[in-house]
């Protein structure tokens, strides 16, 4: 099973919350914890990781807080996951780092694993933070061969 860690899930929740409340320029850790119903230490940790990953900007001072580093339509879900989880890869051999798996030199599916991993990563790169605040639905289209291909559709009309 491919599963995101709980902290990554919470990070997506926080980032979506900030994107939905874009009228409020700054978000404090305390306010985000209350509004998202997440523990303050967890929120603080995630905000620091997202800040270090370049997705947030910190504003110091009495009226300080955090803001998105870019517009929510310019931040992909893949970027958020990569900051919190590391490179998106289904298997160890799907990364650009070689030598992580003893079977790598003779693995019959290594190249296919990389292709599958690239497809998953590509799909996540097409879903933007701004999209998470809208209802998504899975649709299908036919490719050039007439086969059904699942795509993500957005109720707002934006298609990926």
Coordinates of C-alpha atoms in Angstrom, one line a residue:
X1 CA 0.0 0.0 0.0
X2 CA 1.2 3.5 -0.8
X3 CA 0.4 5.8 2.0
X4 CA 1.4 9.3 3.0
X5 CA 2.5 9.8 6.5
X6 CA 0.1 11.4 9.0
X7 CA 2.3 14.6 9.2
X8 CA 2.1 15.0 5.4
X9 CA -1.6 14.7 5.6
X10 CA -1.7 17.3 8.3
X11 CA 0.6 19.5 6.3
X12 CA -1.7 19.3 3.3
X13 CA -4.6 20.3 5.6
X14 CA -2.6 23.3 7.0
X15 CA -1.6 24.5 3.5
X16 CA -5.1 24.1 2.2
X17 CA -6.4 26.1 5.2
X18 CA -4.0 28.9 4.5
X19 CA -5.0 28.9 0.8
X20 CA -8.7 29.0 1.6
X21 CA -8.2 31.9 4.0
X22 CA -6.0 33.9 1.6
X23 CA -7.8 37.1 2.6
X24 CA -5.9 36.9 5.9
X25 CA -2.3 37.6 5.0
X26 CA -0.7 36.1 8.1
X27 CA -1.5 32.9 10.0
X28 CA -0.1 32.2 13.4
X29 CA 0.7 28.7 14.5
X30 CA -1.7 29.1 17.4
X31 CA -4.6 30.2 15.1
X32 CA -3.9 27.4 12.6
X33 CA -3.9 24.8 15.5
X34 CA -7.2 26.0 16.8
X35 CA -8.8 26.3 13.3
X36 CA -7.5 22.9 12.1
X37 CA -8.0 21.2 15.4
X38 CA -4.4 19.9 15.3
X39 CA -2.0 20.0 18.3
X40 CA 0.1 23.2 18.5
X41 CA 3.4 21.3 18.6
X42 CA 2.5 19.4 15.4
X43 CA 1.4 22.6 13.7
X44 CA 4.6 24.4 14.7
X45 CA 6.8 21.5 13.5
X46 CA 5.0 21.4 10.1
X47 CA 5.2 25.1 9.7
X48 CA 9.0 25.0 10.2
X49 CA 9.4 22.2 7.7
X50 CA 7.2 24.0 5.1
X51 CA 9.2 27.2 5.8
X52 CA 12.5 25.4 5.3
X53 CA 11.1 23.8 2.1
X54 CA 10.4 27.2 0.7
X55 CA 6.6 26.9 0.6
X56 CA 6.0 29.4 3.4
X57 CA 7.4 32.8 4.4
X58 CA 7.8 33.7 8.1
X59 CA 7.0 37.3 9.3
X60 CA 8.5 38.1 12.7
X61 CA 7.1 40.5 15.2
X62 CA 4.1 40.9 17.4
X63 CA 1.7 40.8 14.5
X64 CA 3.8 38.2 12.7
X65 CA 3.0 34.8 11.3
X66 CA 3.3 32.7 8.2
X67 CA 2.1 33.2 4.6
X68 CA 2.3 31.1 1.5
X69 CA 5.5 31.8 -0.4
X70 CA 3.6 31.7 -3.7
X71 CA 0.0 31.8 -4.8
X72 CA -1.9 28.6 -4.1
X73 CA -2.4 27.9 -7.8
X74 CA 1.4 27.9 -8.2
X75 CA 2.1 25.3 -5.4
X76 CA 1.6 21.7 -6.4
X77 CA 0.6 18.9 -4.1
X78 CA 3.8 17.1 -5.3
X79 CA 5.9 20.0 -3.9
X80 CA 4.2 19.8 -0.5
X81 CA 4.6 16.0 -0.3
X82 CA 8.3 16.2 -1.4
X83 CA 9.0 18.8 1.3
X84 CA 7.4 16.7 4.0
X85 CA 8.2 13.1 2.8
X86 CA 11.2 13.5 0.6
X87 CA 11.3 12.6 -3.1
X88 CA 8.2 11.0 -4.5
X89 CA 9.1 7.4 -5.4
X90 CA 7.2 4.2 -5.2
X91 CA 10.3 2.1 -4.6
X92 CA 13.9 2.8 -3.6
X93 CA 15.1 2.2 -7.1
X94 CA 12.6 4.8 -8.4
X95 CA 14.7 7.6 -7.0
X96 CA 17.7 9.1 -8.7
X97 CA 19.9 7.7 -5.9
X98 CA 21.5 4.4 -6.9
X99 CA 22.7 1.7 -4.6
X100 CA 19.7 1.7 -2.2
X101 CA 18.6 -1.8 -3.2
X102 CA 20.8 -4.9 -3.5
X103 CA 18.7 -6.1 -6.5
X104 CA 19.2 -2.9 -8.5
X105 CA 21.9 -4.2 -10.8
X106 CA 19.8 -7.2 -11.9
X107 CA 16.2 -6.1 -11.3
X108 CA 13.9 -6.9 -14.2
X109 CA 11.3 -4.2 -13.3
X110 CA 13.5 -1.3 -12.2
X111 CA 12.9 0.7 -15.4
X112 CA 9.2 0.1 -15.3
X113 CA 9.1 1.1 -11.6
X114 CA 10.7 4.4 -12.5
X115 CA 8.1 5.0 -15.2
X116 CA 5.3 4.2 -12.9
X117 CA 6.8 6.5 -10.2
X118 CA 7.1 9.3 -12.8
X119 CA 3.5 8.9 -13.7
X120 CA 2.3 9.2 -10.1
X121 CA 4.6 12.1 -9.5
X122 CA 3.4 13.8 -12.7
X123 CA -0.2 13.4 -11.6
X124 CA 0.5 15.0 -8.2
X125 CA 2.3 17.8 -9.9
X126 CA -0.8 18.7 -11.9
X127 CA -3.0 19.0 -8.7
X128 CA -2.4 22.4 -7.2
X129 CA -2.9 23.6 -3.7
X130 CA -5.8 25.8 -4.9
X131 CA -7.5 22.7 -6.2
X132 CA -7.6 21.0 -2.8
X133 CA -10.2 23.5 -1.5
X134 CA -12.6 22.5 -4.2
X135 CA -14.5 19.2 -4.7
X136 CA -12.5 16.9 -7.0
X137 CA -13.9 14.0 -9.0
X138 CA -12.3 11.3 -11.0
X139 CA -13.2 11.2 -14.7
X140 CA -12.1 9.2 -17.7
X141 CA -11.1 10.2 -21.2
X142 CA -10.1 8.0 -24.1
X143 CA -6.5 8.1 -25.3
X144 CA -5.4 7.8 -28.9
X145 CA -5.8 4.1 -28.8
X146 CA -9.3 4.3 -27.5
X147 CA -8.5 3.1 -24.0
X148 CA -10.0 4.8 -21.0
X149 CA -7.6 6.9 -19.0
X150 CA -8.5 8.3 -15.5
X151 CA -8.0 12.0 -15.0
X152 CA -8.8 14.3 -12.2
X153 CA -11.6 16.7 -12.9
X154 CA -12.6 19.7 -10.9
X155 CA -16.2 20.8 -10.2
X156 CA -15.1 24.4 -10.8
X157 CA -14.4 23.5 -14.4
X158 CA -10.6 23.4 -14.3
X159 CA -9.4 20.1 -15.7
X160 CA -6.0 18.4 -15.3

